[in-house]
mmCIF file of N, CA and C in Angstrom:
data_model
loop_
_atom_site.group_PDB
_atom_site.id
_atom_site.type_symbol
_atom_site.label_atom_id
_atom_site.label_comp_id
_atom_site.label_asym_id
_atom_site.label_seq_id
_atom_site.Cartn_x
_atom_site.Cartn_y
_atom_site.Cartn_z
ATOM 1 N N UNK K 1 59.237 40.167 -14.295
ATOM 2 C CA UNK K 1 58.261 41.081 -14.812
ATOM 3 C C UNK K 1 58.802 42.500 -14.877
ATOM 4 N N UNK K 2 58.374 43.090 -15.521
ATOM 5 C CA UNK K 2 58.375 44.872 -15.647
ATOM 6 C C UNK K 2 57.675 45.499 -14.258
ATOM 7 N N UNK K 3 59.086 46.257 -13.342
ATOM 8 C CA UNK K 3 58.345 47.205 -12.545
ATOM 9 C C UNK K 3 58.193 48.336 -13.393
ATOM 10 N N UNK K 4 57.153 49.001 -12.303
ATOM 11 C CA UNK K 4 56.533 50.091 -13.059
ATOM 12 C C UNK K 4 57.416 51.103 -12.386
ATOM 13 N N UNK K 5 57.366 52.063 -12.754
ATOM 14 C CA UNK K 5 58.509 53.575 -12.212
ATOM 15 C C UNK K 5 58.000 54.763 -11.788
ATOM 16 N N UNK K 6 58.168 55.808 -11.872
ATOM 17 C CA UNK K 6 57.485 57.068 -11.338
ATOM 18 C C UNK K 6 56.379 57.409 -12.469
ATOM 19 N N UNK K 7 56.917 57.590 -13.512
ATOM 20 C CA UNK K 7 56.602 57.855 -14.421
ATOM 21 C C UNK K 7 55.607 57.109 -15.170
ATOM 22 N N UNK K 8 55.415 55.957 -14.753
ATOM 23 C CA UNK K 8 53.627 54.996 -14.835
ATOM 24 C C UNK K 8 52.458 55.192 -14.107
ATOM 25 N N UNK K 9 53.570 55.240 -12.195
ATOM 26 C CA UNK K 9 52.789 55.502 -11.569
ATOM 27 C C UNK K 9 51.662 56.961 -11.858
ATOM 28 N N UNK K 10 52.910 57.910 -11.940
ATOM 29 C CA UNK K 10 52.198 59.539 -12.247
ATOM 30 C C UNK K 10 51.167 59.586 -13.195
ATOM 31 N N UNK K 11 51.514 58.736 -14.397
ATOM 32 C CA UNK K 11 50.490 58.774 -15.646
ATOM 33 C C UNK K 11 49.301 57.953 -15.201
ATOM 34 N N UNK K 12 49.375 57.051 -14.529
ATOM 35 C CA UNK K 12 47.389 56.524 -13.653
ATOM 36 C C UNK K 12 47.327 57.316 -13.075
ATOM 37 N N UNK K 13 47.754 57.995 -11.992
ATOM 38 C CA UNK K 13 47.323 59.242 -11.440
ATOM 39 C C UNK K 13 46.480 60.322 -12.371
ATOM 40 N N UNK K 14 47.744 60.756 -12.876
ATOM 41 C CA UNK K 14 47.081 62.062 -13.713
ATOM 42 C C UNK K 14 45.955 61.497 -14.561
ATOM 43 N N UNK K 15 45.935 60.423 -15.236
ATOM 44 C CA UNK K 15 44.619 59.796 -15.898
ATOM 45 C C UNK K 15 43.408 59.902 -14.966
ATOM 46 N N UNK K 16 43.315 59.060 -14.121
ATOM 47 C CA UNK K 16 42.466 59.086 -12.924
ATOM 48 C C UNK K 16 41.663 60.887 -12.461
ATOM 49 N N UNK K 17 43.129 62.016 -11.867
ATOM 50 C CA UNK K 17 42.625 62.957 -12.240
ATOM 51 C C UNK K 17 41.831 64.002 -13.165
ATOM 52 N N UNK K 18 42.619 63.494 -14.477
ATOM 53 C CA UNK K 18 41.782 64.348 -15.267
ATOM 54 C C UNK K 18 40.331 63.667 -15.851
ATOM 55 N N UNK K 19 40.017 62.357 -15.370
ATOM 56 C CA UNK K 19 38.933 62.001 -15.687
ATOM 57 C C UNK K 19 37.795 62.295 -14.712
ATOM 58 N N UNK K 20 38.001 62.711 -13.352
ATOM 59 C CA UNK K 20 37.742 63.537 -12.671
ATOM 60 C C UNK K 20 37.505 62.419 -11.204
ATOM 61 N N UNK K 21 38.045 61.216 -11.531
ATOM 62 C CA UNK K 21 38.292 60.289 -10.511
ATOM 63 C C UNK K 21 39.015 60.917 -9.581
ATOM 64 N N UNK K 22 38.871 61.436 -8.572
ATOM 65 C CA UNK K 22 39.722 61.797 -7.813
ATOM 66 C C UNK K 22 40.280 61.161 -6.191
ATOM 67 N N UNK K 23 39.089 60.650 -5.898
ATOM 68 C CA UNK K 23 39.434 59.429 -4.639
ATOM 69 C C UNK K 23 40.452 58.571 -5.044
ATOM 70 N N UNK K 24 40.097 57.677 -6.479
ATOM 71 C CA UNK K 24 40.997 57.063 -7.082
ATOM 72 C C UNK K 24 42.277 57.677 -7.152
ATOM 73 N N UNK K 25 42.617 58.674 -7.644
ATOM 74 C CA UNK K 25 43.884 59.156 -7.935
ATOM 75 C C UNK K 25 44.816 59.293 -6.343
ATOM 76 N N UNK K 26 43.991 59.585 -5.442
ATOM 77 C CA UNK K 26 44.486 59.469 -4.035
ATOM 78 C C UNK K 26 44.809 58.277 -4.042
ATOM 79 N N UNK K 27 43.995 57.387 -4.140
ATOM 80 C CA UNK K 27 43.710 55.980 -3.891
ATOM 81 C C UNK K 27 45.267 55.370 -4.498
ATOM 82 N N UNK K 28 45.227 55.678 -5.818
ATOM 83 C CA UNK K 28 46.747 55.357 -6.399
ATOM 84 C C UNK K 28 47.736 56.105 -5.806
ATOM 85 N N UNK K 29 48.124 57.232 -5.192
ATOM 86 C CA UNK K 29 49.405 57.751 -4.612
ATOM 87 C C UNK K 29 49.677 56.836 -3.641
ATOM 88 N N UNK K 30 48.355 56.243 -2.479
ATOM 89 C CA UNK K 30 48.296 55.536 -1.655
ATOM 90 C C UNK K 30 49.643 53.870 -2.060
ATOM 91 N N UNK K 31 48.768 53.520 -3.160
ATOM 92 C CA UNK K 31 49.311 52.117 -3.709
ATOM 93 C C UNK K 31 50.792 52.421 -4.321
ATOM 94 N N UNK K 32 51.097 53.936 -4.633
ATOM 95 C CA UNK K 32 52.175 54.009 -5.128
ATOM 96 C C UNK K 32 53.002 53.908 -4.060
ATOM 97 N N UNK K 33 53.266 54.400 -3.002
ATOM 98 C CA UNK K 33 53.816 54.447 -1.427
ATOM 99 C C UNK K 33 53.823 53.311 -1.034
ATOM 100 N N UNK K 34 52.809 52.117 -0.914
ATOM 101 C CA UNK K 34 52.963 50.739 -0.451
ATOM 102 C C UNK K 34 54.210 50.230 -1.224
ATOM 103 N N UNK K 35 54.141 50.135 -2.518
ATOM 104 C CA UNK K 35 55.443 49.903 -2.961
ATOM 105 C C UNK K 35 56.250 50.532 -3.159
ATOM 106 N N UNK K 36 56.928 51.325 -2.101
ATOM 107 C CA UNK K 36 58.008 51.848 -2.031
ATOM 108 C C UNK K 36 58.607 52.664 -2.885
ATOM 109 N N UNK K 37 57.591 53.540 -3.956
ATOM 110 C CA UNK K 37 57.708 54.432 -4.697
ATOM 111 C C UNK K 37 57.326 55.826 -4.014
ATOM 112 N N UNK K 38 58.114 56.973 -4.058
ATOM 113 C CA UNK K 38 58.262 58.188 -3.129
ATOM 114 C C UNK K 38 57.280 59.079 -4.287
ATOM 115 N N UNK K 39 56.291 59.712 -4.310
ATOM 116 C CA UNK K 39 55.443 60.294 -4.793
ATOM 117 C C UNK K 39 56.511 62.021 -5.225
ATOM 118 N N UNK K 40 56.066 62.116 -6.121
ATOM 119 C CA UNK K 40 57.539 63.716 -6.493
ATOM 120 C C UNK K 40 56.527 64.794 -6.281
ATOM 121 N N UNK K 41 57.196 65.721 -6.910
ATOM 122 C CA UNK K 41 56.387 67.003 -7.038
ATOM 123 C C UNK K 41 55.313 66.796 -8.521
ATOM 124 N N UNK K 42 55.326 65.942 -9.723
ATOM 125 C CA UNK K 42 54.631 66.001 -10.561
ATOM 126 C C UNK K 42 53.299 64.997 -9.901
ATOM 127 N N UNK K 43 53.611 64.019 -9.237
ATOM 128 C CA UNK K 43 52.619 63.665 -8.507
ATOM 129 C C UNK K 43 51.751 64.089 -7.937
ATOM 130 N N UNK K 44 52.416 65.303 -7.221
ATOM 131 C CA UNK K 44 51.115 65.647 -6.193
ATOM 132 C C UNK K 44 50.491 66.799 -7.167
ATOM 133 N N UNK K 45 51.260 67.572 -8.127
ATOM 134 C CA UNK K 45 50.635 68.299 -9.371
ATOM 135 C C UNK K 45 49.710 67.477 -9.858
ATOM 136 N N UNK K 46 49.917 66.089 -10.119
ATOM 137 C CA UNK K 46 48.785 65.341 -10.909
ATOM 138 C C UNK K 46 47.169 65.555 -10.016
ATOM 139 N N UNK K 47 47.487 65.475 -9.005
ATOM 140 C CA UNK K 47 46.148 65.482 -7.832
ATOM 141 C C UNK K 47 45.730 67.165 -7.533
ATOM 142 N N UNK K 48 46.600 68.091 -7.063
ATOM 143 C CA UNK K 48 46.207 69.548 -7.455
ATOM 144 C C UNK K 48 45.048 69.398 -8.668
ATOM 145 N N UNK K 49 46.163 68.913 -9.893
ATOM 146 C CA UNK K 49 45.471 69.787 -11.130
ATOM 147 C C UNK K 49 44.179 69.049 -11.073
ATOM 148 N N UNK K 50 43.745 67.485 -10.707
ATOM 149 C CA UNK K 50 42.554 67.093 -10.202
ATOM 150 C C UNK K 50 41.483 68.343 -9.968
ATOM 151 N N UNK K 51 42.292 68.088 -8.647
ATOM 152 C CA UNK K 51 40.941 69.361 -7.750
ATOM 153 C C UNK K 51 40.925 70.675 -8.487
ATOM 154 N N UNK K 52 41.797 71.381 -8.758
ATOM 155 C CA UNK K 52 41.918 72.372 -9.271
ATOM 156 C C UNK K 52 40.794 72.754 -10.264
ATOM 157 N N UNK K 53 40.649 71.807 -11.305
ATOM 158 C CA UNK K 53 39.953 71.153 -12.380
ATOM 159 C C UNK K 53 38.584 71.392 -12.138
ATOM 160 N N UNK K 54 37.964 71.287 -10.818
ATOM 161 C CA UNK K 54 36.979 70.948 -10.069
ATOM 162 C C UNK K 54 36.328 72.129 -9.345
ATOM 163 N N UNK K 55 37.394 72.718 -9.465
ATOM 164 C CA UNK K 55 37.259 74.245 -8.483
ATOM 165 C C UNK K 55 37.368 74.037 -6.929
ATOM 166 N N UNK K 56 37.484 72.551 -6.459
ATOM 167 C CA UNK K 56 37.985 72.302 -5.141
ATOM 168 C C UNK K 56 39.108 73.166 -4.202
ATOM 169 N N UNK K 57 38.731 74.280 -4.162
ATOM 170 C CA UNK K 57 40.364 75.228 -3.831
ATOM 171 C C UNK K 57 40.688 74.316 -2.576
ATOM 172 N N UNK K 58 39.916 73.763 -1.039
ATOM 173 C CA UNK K 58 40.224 73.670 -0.305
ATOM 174 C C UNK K 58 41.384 72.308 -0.256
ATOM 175 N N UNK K 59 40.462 71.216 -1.206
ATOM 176 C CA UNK K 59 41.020 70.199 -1.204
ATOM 177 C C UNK K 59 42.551 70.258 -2.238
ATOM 178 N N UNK K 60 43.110 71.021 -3.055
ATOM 179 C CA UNK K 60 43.792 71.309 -3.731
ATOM 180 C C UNK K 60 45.151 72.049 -2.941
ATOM 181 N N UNK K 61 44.440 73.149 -1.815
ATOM 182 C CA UNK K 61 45.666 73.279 -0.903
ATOM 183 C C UNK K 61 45.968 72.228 -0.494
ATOM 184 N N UNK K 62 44.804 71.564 0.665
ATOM 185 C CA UNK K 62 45.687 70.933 1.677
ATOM 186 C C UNK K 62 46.479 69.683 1.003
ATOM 187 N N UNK K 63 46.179 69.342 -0.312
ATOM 188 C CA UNK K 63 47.122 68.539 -1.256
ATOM 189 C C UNK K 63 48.765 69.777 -1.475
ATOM 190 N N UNK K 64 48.630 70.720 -1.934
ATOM 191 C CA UNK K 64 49.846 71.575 -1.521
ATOM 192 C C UNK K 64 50.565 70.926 -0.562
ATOM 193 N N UNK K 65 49.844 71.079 1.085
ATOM 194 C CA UNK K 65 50.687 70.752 2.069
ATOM 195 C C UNK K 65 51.084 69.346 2.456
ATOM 196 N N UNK K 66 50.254 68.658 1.877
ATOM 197 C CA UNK K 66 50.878 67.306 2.202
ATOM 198 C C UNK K 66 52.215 67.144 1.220
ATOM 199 N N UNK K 67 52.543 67.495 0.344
ATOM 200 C CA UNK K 67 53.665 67.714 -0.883
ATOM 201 C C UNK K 67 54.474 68.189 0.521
ATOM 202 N N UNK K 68 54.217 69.742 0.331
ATOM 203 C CA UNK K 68 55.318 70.217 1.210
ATOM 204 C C UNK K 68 55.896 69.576 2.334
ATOM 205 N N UNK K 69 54.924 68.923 3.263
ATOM 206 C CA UNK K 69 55.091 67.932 4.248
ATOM 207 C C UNK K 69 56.247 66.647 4.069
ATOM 208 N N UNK K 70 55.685 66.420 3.025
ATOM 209 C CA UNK K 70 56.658 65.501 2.049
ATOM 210 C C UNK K 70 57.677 65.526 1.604
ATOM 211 N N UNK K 71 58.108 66.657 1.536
ATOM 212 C CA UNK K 71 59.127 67.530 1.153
ATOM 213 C C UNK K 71 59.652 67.534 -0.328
ATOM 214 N N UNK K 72 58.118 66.871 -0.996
ATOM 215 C CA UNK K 72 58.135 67.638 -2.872
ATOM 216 C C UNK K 72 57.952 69.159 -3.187
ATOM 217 N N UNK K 73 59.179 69.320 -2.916
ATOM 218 C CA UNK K 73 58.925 71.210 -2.784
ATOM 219 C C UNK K 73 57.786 71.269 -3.562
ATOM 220 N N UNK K 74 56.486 72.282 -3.518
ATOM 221 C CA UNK K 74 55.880 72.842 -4.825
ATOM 222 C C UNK K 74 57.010 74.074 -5.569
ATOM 223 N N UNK K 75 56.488 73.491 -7.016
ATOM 224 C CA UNK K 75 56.886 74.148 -7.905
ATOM 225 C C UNK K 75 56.488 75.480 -8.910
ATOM 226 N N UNK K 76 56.638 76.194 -9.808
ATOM 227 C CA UNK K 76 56.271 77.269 -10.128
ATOM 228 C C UNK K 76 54.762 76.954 -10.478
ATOM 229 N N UNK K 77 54.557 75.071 -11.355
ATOM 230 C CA UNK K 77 53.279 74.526 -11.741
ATOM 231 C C UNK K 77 51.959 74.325 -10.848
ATOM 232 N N UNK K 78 52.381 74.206 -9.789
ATOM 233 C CA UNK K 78 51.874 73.623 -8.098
ATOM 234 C C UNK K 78 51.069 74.979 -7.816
ATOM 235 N N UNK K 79 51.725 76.136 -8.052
ATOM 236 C CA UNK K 79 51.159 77.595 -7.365
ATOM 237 C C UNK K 79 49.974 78.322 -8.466
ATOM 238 N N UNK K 80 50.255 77.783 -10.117
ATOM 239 C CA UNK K 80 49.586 78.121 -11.137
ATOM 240 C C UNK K 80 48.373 77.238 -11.110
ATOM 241 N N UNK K 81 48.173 76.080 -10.697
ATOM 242 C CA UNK K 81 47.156 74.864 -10.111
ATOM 243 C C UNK K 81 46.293 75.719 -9.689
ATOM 244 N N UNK K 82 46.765 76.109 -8.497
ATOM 245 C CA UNK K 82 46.283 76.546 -7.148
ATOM 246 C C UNK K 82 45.187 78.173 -7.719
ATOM 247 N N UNK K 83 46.023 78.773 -8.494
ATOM 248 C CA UNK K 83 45.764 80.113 -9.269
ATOM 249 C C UNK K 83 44.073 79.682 -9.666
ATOM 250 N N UNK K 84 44.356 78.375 -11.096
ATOM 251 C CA UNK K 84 43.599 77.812 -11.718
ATOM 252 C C UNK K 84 42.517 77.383 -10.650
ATOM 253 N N UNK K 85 42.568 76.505 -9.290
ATOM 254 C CA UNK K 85 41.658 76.500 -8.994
ATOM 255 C C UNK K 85 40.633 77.378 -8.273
ATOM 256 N N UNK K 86 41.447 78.585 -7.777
ATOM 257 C CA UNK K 86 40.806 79.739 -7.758
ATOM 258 C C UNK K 86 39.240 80.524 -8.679
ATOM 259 N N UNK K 87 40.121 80.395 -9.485
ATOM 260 C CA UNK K 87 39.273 80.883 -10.577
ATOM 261 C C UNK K 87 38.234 80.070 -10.940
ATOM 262 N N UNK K 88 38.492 78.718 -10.762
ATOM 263 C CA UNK K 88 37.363 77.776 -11.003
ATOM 264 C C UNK K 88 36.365 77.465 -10.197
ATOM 265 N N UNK K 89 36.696 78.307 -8.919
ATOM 266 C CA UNK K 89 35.398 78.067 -7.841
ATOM 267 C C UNK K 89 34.365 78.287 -7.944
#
């Protein structure tokens, strides 16, 4: 069969997020990790821009730090999220 790659995984994510599923989109980083797929920095952007979306600032950091934790550096996109969900509160 066809494994799936980062780049499938990220796109149910970010789908999930921007439909405003957002447990789900956790829910999938979760299932992405069981199989031994390492979640990147566009990943955890996919879940930011979620919350962000939402105006969730709190839940949108501590998604920041689990990245960082992770050691998906955030990126210049990750901090503009964060901006965005500011403003959306």
């Amino acid at each position: 069969g066809i494994t799936a790659d980062i780049v499938s995984w990220n796109s149910v994510i970010n789908s999930c997020a921007r439909a405003g599923h957002l447990d789900e989109a956790v829910a999938w980083v979760g299932r992405m990790r069981q199989h031994q797929i390492t979640p990147n920095v566009e990943t955890y952007n996919c879940v930011l821009n979620g919350y962000a979306s939402g105006g969730h600032v709190d839940e949108a950091v501590a998604w920041l730090r689990v990245a960082e934790a992770a050691f998906a550096r955030p990126n210049v996109f990750s901090y503009s999220i964060l901006v965005k969900a500011c403003s959306n509160a």
